[in-house]
Amino acid sequence: MKIRNKLKDYIQQIRIASGILKKKVLTGPWSVQIDLTNQCNNDCLACWCRSKFLKDKAMKPEVVKQSLSYEKVIGLIDELDKLGVRDIYFTGGGEPFMHPKILDIMRYIKKKGIHLDMSTNFTLVTKRVAEELVDIGIDHMNLSFWAATPKTYSKLHPNKNEKTFEKMLEIVQYINKLKNERNIDKPRLGSYNVITKINAHEVDKMLKLAYEIKLNDIDFIPVDTVPEKTDHLKPTKKQRREMIDKFKTFPELIPDLERKHKHHVMFKNYEQFLRRIENTGASDGNYDTDILDKLPSCYAGWTFARVLATGDVNSCLKSFKIPVGNIHKSSFTKIWFGRKQEEFRTHTIDYQKEDPYFYSIGNDRATKKQGCYKCCDNLGFNLLVHGKMSKLRLIKSKILKTVGTFLR
């Protein structure tokens, strides 16, 4: 099974890379994010959908009710499998565990041999659910802690309390206990932390907590605000300086933590977070101006898609204003190879930063600015693909040069 899955991974990588080189899509994406539901039991202050600060910009009640039916999701997974998709990620405008059939859907995906990851607020995971997650073998879970202490957690989640956070930590330790008893390593658990002015002072404590409860990884991202509504949540200039100082001590702190807890935690996107808060555009929430100006292409149109709980299909994580289709009206396959998705690819493979097309990217509905600069959620994977494509282009160039020399 493992060998077959690795072979599928390799074949899909080659197909996608070949398509990028030819500027023609040859296969399905590598990864698809699915919003199973827009319903949620949390009211995170920095949420793009239901923060109390959003008011008239909050998700509309009729949209909040939306969920993908079990039958629709299963049909979608079958399509994605045929297209060669190798990674499915549950995320969205709601909490995935609010979907009544989530565990059945997880089982179906893993039987297909597809990698399964998710973001979750983790508050609905009981010991019984934890046992099922271990049985299913979900590959990874991003736990939206946003805090290192119960007090800070409750400040960021007004409808929850300090006991909620303590219970989450108990479930993490319970899952680790089950994994140790069975001598397995899945699900791998990660701490995902959106950094605001409310929790910026705890970044070092978040790192220490990850070691204490033996998480597998930790990730930080600066808050991506909704203009005129949640801008006040951005860390201050002073807080950013303090975080920079703390982050620069982490390479020395981590070996001590590893020795103390006899455990390794993968630090995801360390350089990226540091770059973002050091960037001159950070005060305006434009964290990625420096790095995006150096990238000649965006590869999301070949590697990624997101299916919302409404059925809308988006080409990248911030393109919700320009959906390329809806799975209630057409198959995902037709949408993926369709005109609107091809238009997205055309604009992004030869990335013209000043093109008005990119005004439609991001959380700000009114601006006439490049929306990718604010906080590109596809950036990490884009950088990975860019590195691999650069090597492929170099190899191709050398081969052509060698062939040309031989023919002469």
CSV table of C-alpha atoms in Angstrom, one decimal:
chain,number,residue,atom,x,y,z
A,1,MET,CA,0.0,0.0,0.0
A,2,LYS,CA,2.8,2.5,1.0
A,3,ILE,CA,4.8,1.7,-2.2
A,4,ARG,CA,1.7,2.1,-4.4
A,5,ASN,CA,0.9,5.4,-2.8
A,6,LYS,CA,4.5,6.6,-3.2
A,7,LEU,CA,4.3,5.7,-6.9
A,8,LYS,CA,1.0,7.6,-7.3
A,9,ASP,CA,2.7,10.6,-5.6
A,10,TYR,CA,5.6,10.5,-8.0
A,11,ILE,CA,3.4,10.1,-11.1
A,12,GLN,CA,1.2,13.0,-10.1
A,13,GLN,CA,4.3,15.2,-9.4
A,14,ILE,CA,5.6,14.5,-12.9
A,15,ARG,CA,2.3,15.2,-14.6
A,16,ILE,CA,1.8,18.5,-12.8
A,17,ALA,CA,5.4,19.6,-13.5
A,18,SER,CA,5.0,18.7,-17.2
A,19,GLY,CA,1.8,20.7,-17.4
A,20,ILE,CA,3.5,23.8,-15.8
A,21,LEU,CA,6.4,23.5,-18.3
A,22,LYS,CA,4.0,23.3,-21.2
A,23,LYS,CA,1.6,25.9,-19.7
A,24,LYS,CA,-1.2,23.3,-20.2
A,25,VAL,CA,-3.0,21.4,-17.5
A,26,LEU,CA,-2.5,17.7,-17.9
A,27,THR,CA,-3.9,16.3,-14.7
A,28,GLY,CA,-5.8,17.2,-11.5
A,29,PRO,CA,-4.3,19.3,-8.7
A,30,TRP,CA,-2.0,17.9,-6.0
A,31,SER,CA,-4.1,19.2,-3.1
A,32,VAL,CA,-7.8,20.1,-2.6
A,33,GLN,CA,-9.1,21.8,0.4
A,34,ILE,CA,-12.7,21.0,1.3
A,35,ASP,CA,-15.0,23.1,3.5
A,36,LEU,CA,-17.4,20.5,4.7
A,37,THR,CA,-19.6,23.0,6.5
A,38,ASN,CA,-19.9,26.7,7.4
A,39,GLN,CA,-21.3,25.9,10.8
A,40,CYS,CA,-19.0,26.5,13.8
A,41,ASN,CA,-19.2,26.3,17.6
A,42,ASN,CA,-16.5,29.0,18.1
A,43,ASP,CA,-16.4,32.8,17.6
A,44,CYS,CA,-12.7,33.5,17.2
A,45,LEU,CA,-12.0,37.3,17.3
A,46,ALA,CA,-9.9,37.1,14.1
A,47,CYS,CA,-12.2,34.9,12.1
A,48,TRP,CA,-13.0,36.2,8.6
A,49,CYS,CA,-16.5,34.8,8.9
A,50,ARG,CA,-18.0,35.3,12.3
A,51,SER,CA,-15.8,37.6,14.4
A,52,LYS,CA,-18.0,39.9,16.5
A,53,PHE,CA,-16.0,42.8,14.9
A,54,LEU,CA,-17.2,42.1,11.4
A,55,LYS,CA,-20.8,43.2,11.9
A,56,ASP,CA,-22.2,43.8,8.4
A,57,LYS,CA,-19.3,41.9,6.8
A,58,ALA,CA,-19.9,38.7,8.7
A,59,MET,CA,-21.0,35.6,6.9
A,60,LYS,CA,-24.7,35.8,6.1
A,61,PRO,CA,-27.1,33.5,8.1
A,62,GLU,CA,-28.2,31.7,5.0
A,63,VAL,CA,-24.5,31.0,4.1
A,64,VAL,CA,-23.7,29.9,7.7
A,65,LYS,CA,-26.3,27.1,7.3
A,66,GLN,CA,-24.5,25.6,4.2
A,67,SER,CA,-22.9,22.2,4.4
A,68,LEU,CA,-21.9,19.7,1.7
A,69,SER,CA,-24.0,16.5,1.9
A,70,TYR,CA,-22.3,13.2,2.6
A,71,GLU,CA,-23.2,11.9,-0.9
A,72,LYS,CA,-21.8,15.0,-2.6
A,73,VAL,CA,-18.5,14.8,-0.7
A,74,ILE,CA,-18.1,11.1,-1.5
A,75,GLY,CA,-18.8,11.7,-5.2
A,76,LEU,CA,-16.3,14.6,-5.1
A,77,ILE,CA,-13.6,12.3,-3.5
A,78,ASP,CA,-14.2,9.7,-6.2
A,79,GLU,CA,-13.6,12.5,-8.8
A,80,LEU,CA,-10.5,13.8,-7.1
A,81,ASP,CA,-9.0,10.3,-6.8
A,82,LYS,CA,-9.5,9.7,-10.6
A,83,LEU,CA,-7.8,13.1,-11.3
A,84,GLY,CA,-4.8,11.9,-9.3
A,85,VAL,CA,-5.2,14.2,-6.3
A,86,ARG,CA,-2.8,13.2,-3.5
A,87,ASP,CA,-3.8,15.4,-0.6
A,88,ILE,CA,-7.1,16.5,0.9
A,89,TYR,CA,-7.4,19.1,3.6
A,90,PHE,CA,-10.5,19.9,5.6
A,91,THR,CA,-10.8,23.5,6.5
A,92,GLY,CA,-13.1,26.4,5.9
A,93,GLY,CA,-15.7,28.9,7.1
A,94,GLY,CA,-16.8,26.4,9.7
A,95,GLU,CA,-15.5,23.7,12.0
A,96,PRO,CA,-15.1,20.4,10.2
A,97,PHE,CA,-16.2,18.4,13.2
A,98,MET,CA,-19.6,20.1,13.0
A,99,HIS,CA,-20.3,17.9,9.9
A,100,PRO,CA,-22.3,14.8,11.1
A,101,LYS,CA,-20.5,12.4,8.8
A,102,ILE,CA,-16.9,13.6,9.1
A,103,LEU,CA,-15.5,10.4,10.5
A,104,ASP,CA,-17.2,8.3,7.7
A,105,ILE,CA,-15.7,10.7,5.2
A,106,MET,CA,-12.3,10.4,6.7
A,107,ARG,CA,-12.4,6.6,6.5
A,108,TYR,CA,-13.4,6.8,2.8
A,109,ILE,CA,-10.5,9.1,2.0
A,110,LYS,CA,-7.9,7.0,3.8
A,111,LYS,CA,-9.2,3.8,2.1
A,112,LYS,CA,-8.4,5.6,-1.2
A,113,GLY,CA,-4.8,6.0,0.0
A,114,ILE,CA,-5.0,9.8,-0.1
A,115,HIS,CA,-3.1,11.9,2.4
A,116,LEU,CA,-5.6,13.6,4.8
A,117,ASP,CA,-4.9,16.8,6.8
A,118,MET,CA,-7.2,19.3,8.5
A,119,SER,CA,-7.5,22.5,10.5
A,120,THR,CA,-9.8,22.3,13.6
A,121,ASN,CA,-10.6,24.3,16.7
A,122,PHE,CA,-10.4,20.8,18.4
A,123,THR,CA,-13.0,21.6,21.0
A,124,LEU,CA,-15.4,18.9,19.7
A,125,VAL,CA,-12.9,16.1,19.9
A,126,THR,CA,-13.8,13.8,22.8
A,127,LYS,CA,-12.0,10.7,23.9
A,128,ARG,CA,-14.3,8.6,21.8
A,129,VAL,CA,-13.7,10.7,18.7
A,130,ALA,CA,-9.9,10.7,19.5
A,131,GLU,CA,-10.0,6.9,19.5
A,132,GLU,CA,-11.7,6.8,16.1
A,133,LEU,CA,-9.2,9.3,14.6
A,134,VAL,CA,-6.4,7.0,15.7
A,135,ASP,CA,-8.2,4.0,14.2
A,136,ILE,CA,-8.8,5.8,10.9
A,137,GLY,CA,-5.2,7.0,10.6
A,138,ILE,CA,-5.7,10.6,9.6
A,139,ASP,CA,-2.3,11.8,8.7
A,140,HIS,CA,-2.1,15.2,10.4
A,141,MET,CA,-4.3,17.8,12.3
A,142,ASN,CA,-3.6,21.5,12.7
A,143,LEU,CA,-5.0,22.5,16.1
A,144,SER,CA,-6.0,26.1,16.3
A,145,PHE,CA,-4.7,26.9,19.7
A,146,TRP,CA,-3.8,30.6,19.2
A,147,ALA,CA,-2.5,30.6,22.8
A,148,ALA,CA,-0.2,29.1,25.4
A,149,THR,CA,-2.4,29.8,28.4
A,150,PRO,CA,-6.1,29.3,29.2
A,151,LYS,CA,-6.4,33.0,29.9
A,152,THR,CA,-5.3,34.1,26.5
A,153,TYR,CA,-7.3,31.4,24.8
A,154,SER,CA,-10.5,32.6,26.4
A,155,LYS,CA,-9.8,36.2,25.4
A,156,LEU,CA,-9.5,35.2,21.8
A,157,HIS,CA,-12.6,32.9,21.9
A,158,PRO,CA,-15.3,34.8,23.8
A,159,ASN,CA,-17.8,31.9,23.8
A,160,LYS,CA,-15.3,29.6,25.3
A,161,ASN,CA,-13.5,29.6,28.7
A,162,GLU,CA,-10.3,28.5,30.3
A,163,LYS,CA,-11.5,25.0,30.9
A,164,THR,CA,-12.0,24.6,27.2
A,165,PHE,CA,-8.3,25.1,26.6
A,166,GLU,CA,-7.4,22.7,29.4
A,167,LYS,CA,-9.7,20.0,28.0
A,168,MET,CA,-8.0,20.4,24.6
A,169,LEU,CA,-4.6,19.8,26.1
A,170,GLU,CA,-6.0,16.7,27.8
A,171,ILE,CA,-7.2,15.3,24.5
A,172,VAL,CA,-3.8,15.9,22.9
A,173,GLN,CA,-2.2,13.9,25.6
A,174,TYR,CA,-4.8,11.2,25.3
A,175,ILE,CA,-4.1,10.8,21.6
A,176,ASN,CA,-0.4,10.6,22.3
A,177,LYS,CA,-1.1,7.9,24.9
A,178,LEU,CA,-3.1,5.9,22.3
A,179,LYS,CA,-0.3,6.3,19.7
A,180,ASN,CA,2.3,5.1,22.1
A,181,GLU,CA,0.3,2.1,23.2
A,182,ARG,CA,-0.1,1.1,19.5
A,183,ASN,CA,3.3,2.1,18.5
A,184,ILE,CA,2.0,4.3,15.6
A,185,ASP,CA,2.7,7.9,14.7
A,186,LYS,CA,-0.7,9.0,13.3
A,187,PRO,CA,-2.4,11.3,13.6
A,188,ARG,CA,0.4,13.8,13.8
A,189,LEU,CA,-0.7,16.9,15.8
A,190,GLY,CA,0.4,20.4,15.2
A,191,SER,CA,-0.2,23.7,16.9
A,192,TYR,CA,-1.4,26.5,14.5
A,193,ASN,CA,-1.2,30.0,15.9
A,194,VAL,CA,-2.7,33.1,14.3
A,195,ILE,CA,-0.8,35.9,16.0
A,196,THR,CA,-2.6,39.1,17.1
A,197,LYS,CA,-1.9,41.9,19.5
A,198,ILE,CA,-3.7,39.7,22.1
A,199,ASN,CA,-1.4,36.7,22.0
A,200,ALA,CA,1.8,38.2,20.5
A,201,HIS,CA,3.5,38.1,24.0
A,202,GLU,CA,3.1,34.3,24.2
A,203,VAL,CA,5.0,33.1,21.1
A,204,ASP,CA,7.8,31.7,23.2
A,205,LYS,CA,5.4,30.1,25.6
A,206,MET,CA,3.6,28.5,22.6
A,207,LEU,CA,6.8,26.9,21.6
A,208,LYS,CA,7.5,25.6,25.1
A,209,LEU,CA,4.0,24.3,25.3
A,210,ALA,CA,4.4,22.3,22.1
A,211,TYR,CA,7.3,20.4,23.7
A,212,GLU,CA,5.5,20.0,27.0
A,213,ILE,CA,2.5,18.2,25.5
A,214,LYS,CA,4.6,16.6,22.8
A,215,LEU,CA,3.1,18.0,19.6
A,216,ASN,CA,4.7,17.0,16.3
A,217,ASP,CA,4.9,20.5,14.9
A,218,ILE,CA,4.2,24.2,15.4
A,219,ASP,CA,3.3,27.0,13.0
A,220,PHE,CA,2.8,30.7,13.3
A,221,ILE,CA,1.1,33.2,11.0
A,222,PRO,CA,0.4,36.9,11.4
A,223,VAL,CA,-3.3,37.8,11.6
A,224,ASP,CA,-4.8,38.5,8.1
A,225,THR,CA,-7.3,41.2,8.9
A,226,VAL,CA,-10.6,42.3,7.3
A,227,PRO,CA,-10.1,46.0,6.5
A,228,GLU,CA,-11.9,48.4,8.7
A,229,LYS,CA,-13.2,45.6,10.9
A,230,THR,CA,-10.4,43.6,12.4
A,231,ASP,CA,-7.4,45.9,11.6
A,232,HIS,CA,-7.0,46.7,15.3
A,233,LEU,CA,-6.0,43.1,16.0
A,234,LYS,CA,-2.7,43.5,14.2
A,235,PRO,CA,0.4,43.3,16.5
A,236,THR,CA,1.8,46.7,17.2
A,237,LYS,CA,5.2,47.8,16.0
A,238,LYS,CA,6.6,47.3,19.4
A,239,GLN,CA,5.1,43.8,19.6
A,240,ARG,CA,6.6,42.9,16.3
A,241,ARG,CA,10.0,44.0,17.4
A,242,GLU,CA,9.7,41.9,20.6
A,243,MET,CA,8.6,38.9,18.6
A,244,ILE,CA,11.5,39.3,16.2
A,245,ASP,CA,13.9,39.3,19.2
A,246,LYS,CA,12.2,36.2,20.7
A,247,PHE,CA,12.2,34.3,17.4
A,248,LYS,CA,15.9,34.9,16.9
A,249,THR,CA,16.6,33.2,20.3
A,250,PHE,CA,14.6,30.1,19.3
A,251,PRO,CA,17.5,28.3,17.5
A,252,GLU,CA,19.4,28.4,20.8
A,253,LEU,CA,16.3,27.5,22.9
A,254,ILE,CA,15.1,24.5,20.9
A,255,PRO,CA,18.1,22.2,21.6
A,256,ASP,CA,17.5,22.7,25.3
A,257,LEU,CA,13.8,22.0,25.0
A,258,GLU,CA,14.6,18.8,23.0
A,259,ARG,CA,17.0,17.6,25.7
A,260,LYS,CA,14.6,18.4,28.5
A,261,HIS,CA,11.5,16.8,27.0
A,262,LYS,CA,13.3,14.1,24.9
A,263,HIS,CA,11.1,15.1,22.0
A,264,HIS,CA,11.4,16.9,18.6
A,265,VAL,CA,8.9,19.5,17.3
A,266,MET,CA,9.1,20.5,13.7
A,267,PHE,CA,9.1,24.3,13.4
A,268,LYS,CA,7.1,25.1,10.3
A,269,ASN,CA,7.6,28.3,8.3
A,270,TYR,CA,10.1,29.7,10.9
A,271,GLU,CA,11.8,31.9,8.3
A,272,GLN,CA,8.6,32.8,6.6
A,273,PHE,CA,7.0,34.1,9.8
A,274,LEU,CA,10.1,36.1,10.7
A,275,ARG,CA,10.3,37.5,7.2
A,276,ARG,CA,6.6,38.6,7.4
A,277,ILE,CA,6.8,40.5,10.6
A,278,GLU,CA,10.1,42.1,9.6
A,279,ASN,CA,8.7,43.2,6.2
A,280,THR,CA,8.3,46.9,5.8
A,281,GLY,CA,4.7,46.3,4.8
A,282,ALA,CA,3.8,44.5,8.0
A,283,SER,CA,2.4,47.6,9.7
A,284,ASP,CA,-0.3,47.7,7.0
A,285,GLY,CA,-0.9,44.0,7.1
A,286,ASN,CA,0.9,43.5,3.7
A,287,TYR,CA,3.3,40.8,4.9
A,288,ASP,CA,4.3,39.3,1.5
A,289,THR,CA,5.2,42.3,-0.7
A,290,ASP,CA,8.9,41.4,-0.6
A,291,ILE,CA,8.7,37.8,-1.5
A,292,LEU,CA,5.9,37.9,-4.1
A,293,ASP,CA,7.8,40.5,-6.1
A,294,LYS,CA,10.6,37.9,-6.5
A,295,LEU,CA,8.4,35.1,-7.8
A,296,PRO,CA,7.8,35.1,-11.5
A,297,SER,CA,4.8,32.7,-11.3
A,298,CYS,CA,2.0,31.4,-9.1
A,299,TYR,CA,1.5,27.7,-9.5
A,300,ALA,CA,-1.8,27.4,-7.6
A,301,GLY,CA,-3.8,26.9,-10.9
A,302,TRP,CA,-1.9,23.6,-11.5
A,303,THR,CA,-1.5,22.4,-7.9
A,304,PHE,CA,-4.5,23.5,-5.8
A,305,ALA,CA,-8.2,24.0,-5.5
A,306,ARG,CA,-10.7,24.7,-2.7
A,307,VAL,CA,-14.3,23.6,-2.6
A,308,LEU,CA,-16.5,25.7,-0.3
A,309,ALA,CA,-19.5,24.5,1.7
A,310,THR,CA,-21.7,26.3,-0.8
A,311,GLY,CA,-20.2,24.2,-3.6
A,312,ASP,CA,-18.2,27.1,-5.1
A,313,VAL,CA,-14.7,26.1,-6.3
A,314,ASN,CA,-11.9,28.6,-5.8
A,315,SER,CA,-8.5,28.5,-7.5
A,316,CYS,CA,-6.5,29.7,-4.5
A,317,LEU,CA,-7.2,30.3,-0.8
A,318,LYS,CA,-7.9,34.0,-1.3
A,319,SER,CA,-9.9,33.9,-4.6
A,320,PHE,CA,-13.4,33.5,-3.0
A,321,LYS,CA,-14.6,36.6,-4.9
A,322,ILE,CA,-14.0,35.0,-8.3
A,323,PRO,CA,-15.2,31.3,-8.0
A,324,VAL,CA,-14.5,29.2,-11.1
A,325,GLY,CA,-17.5,27.0,-10.8
A,326,ASN,CA,-19.9,25.2,-8.4
A,327,ILE,CA,-20.0,21.4,-7.9
A,328,HIS,CA,-23.8,21.6,-7.5
A,329,LYS,CA,-24.0,22.8,-11.1
A,330,SER,CA,-21.1,21.0,-12.7
A,331,SER,CA,-18.6,18.3,-12.0
A,332,PHE,CA,-15.3,19.2,-10.4
A,333,THR,CA,-13.5,17.8,-13.4
A,334,LYS,CA,-15.3,20.1,-15.9
A,335,ILE,CA,-14.6,23.0,-13.6
A,336,TRP,CA,-10.9,22.1,-13.3
A,337,PHE,CA,-10.5,22.0,-17.0
A,338,GLY,CA,-12.9,24.8,-17.7
A,339,ARG,CA,-12.6,28.3,-19.0
A,340,LYS,CA,-12.6,30.2,-15.7
A,341,GLN,CA,-9.9,28.1,-14.2
A,342,GLU,CA,-7.9,28.4,-17.4
A,343,GLU,CA,-8.3,32.2,-17.1
A,344,PHE,CA,-6.8,32.0,-13.6
A,345,ARG,CA,-3.9,30.0,-14.8
A,346,THR,CA,-3.2,32.4,-17.6
A,347,HIS,CA,-3.0,35.4,-15.2
A,348,THR,CA,-0.9,33.6,-12.6
A,349,ILE,CA,1.7,31.6,-14.5
A,350,ASP,CA,3.1,34.8,-16.0
A,351,TYR,CA,2.6,36.8,-12.8
A,352,GLN,CA,1.9,40.5,-13.6
A,353,LYS,CA,1.6,42.1,-10.2
A,354,GLU,CA,-0.2,45.2,-11.4
A,355,ASP,CA,-2.9,43.4,-13.3
A,356,PRO,CA,-6.3,44.5,-12.1
A,357,TYR,CA,-7.3,40.8,-12.0
A,358,PHE,CA,-5.5,40.5,-8.7
A,359,TYR,CA,-7.8,43.2,-7.1
A,360,SER,CA,-10.2,40.3,-6.7
A,361,ILE,CA,-7.8,38.3,-4.5
A,362,GLY,CA,-8.0,38.7,-0.7
A,363,ASN,CA,-10.3,39.7,2.1
A,364,ASP,CA,-10.7,43.4,1.1
A,365,ARG,CA,-13.7,43.7,-1.3
A,366,ALA,CA,-13.4,47.4,-2.0
A,367,THR,CA,-9.7,47.9,-2.6
A,368,LYS,CA,-8.0,48.5,-6.0
A,369,LYS,CA,-4.8,46.9,-4.8
A,370,GLN,CA,-2.9,43.7,-5.4
A,371,GLY,CA,-4.7,41.3,-3.0
A,372,CYS,CA,-1.9,38.7,-2.9
A,373,TYR,CA,0.4,41.0,-1.0
A,374,LYS,CA,-1.6,41.0,2.2
A,375,CYS,CA,-1.0,37.4,3.2
A,376,CYS,CA,-0.7,34.7,0.5
A,377,ASP,CA,-1.9,31.4,2.0
A,378,ASN,CA,-0.6,29.4,-1.0
A,379,LEU,CA,2.8,30.9,-0.6
A,380,GLY,CA,4.5,28.0,1.2
A,381,PHE,CA,3.6,25.5,-1.5
A,382,ASN,CA,4.3,27.9,-4.3
A,383,LEU,CA,7.8,28.4,-3.0
A,384,LEU,CA,8.3,24.6,-2.8
A,385,VAL,CA,7.0,24.2,-6.4
A,386,HIS,CA,9.1,27.2,-7.6
A,387,GLY,CA,12.2,25.5,-6.3
A,388,LYS,CA,11.5,22.2,-8.0
A,389,MET,CA,10.5,23.9,-11.3
A,390,SER,CA,13.7,26.0,-11.3
A,391,LYS,CA,15.7,22.8,-11.1
A,392,LEU,CA,13.6,21.1,-13.8
A,393,ARG,CA,14.0,24.1,-16.1
A,394,LEU,CA,17.8,24.1,-15.5
A,395,ILE,CA,18.0,20.4,-16.3
A,396,LYS,CA,15.9,20.9,-19.4
A,397,SER,CA,18.1,23.7,-20.5
A,398,LYS,CA,21.3,21.6,-20.1
A,399,ILE,CA,19.8,18.7,-22.0
A,400,LEU,CA,18.8,20.9,-24.9
A,401,LYS,CA,22.2,22.5,-24.9
A,402,THR,CA,23.9,19.1,-24.9
A,403,VAL,CA,21.7,17.8,-27.7
A,404,GLY,CA,22.3,21.0,-29.7
A,405,THR,CA,26.1,20.6,-29.3
A,406,PHE,CA,25.9,17.0,-30.3
A,407,LEU,CA,23.8,17.7,-33.5
A,408,ARG,CA,26.3,20.4,-34.6
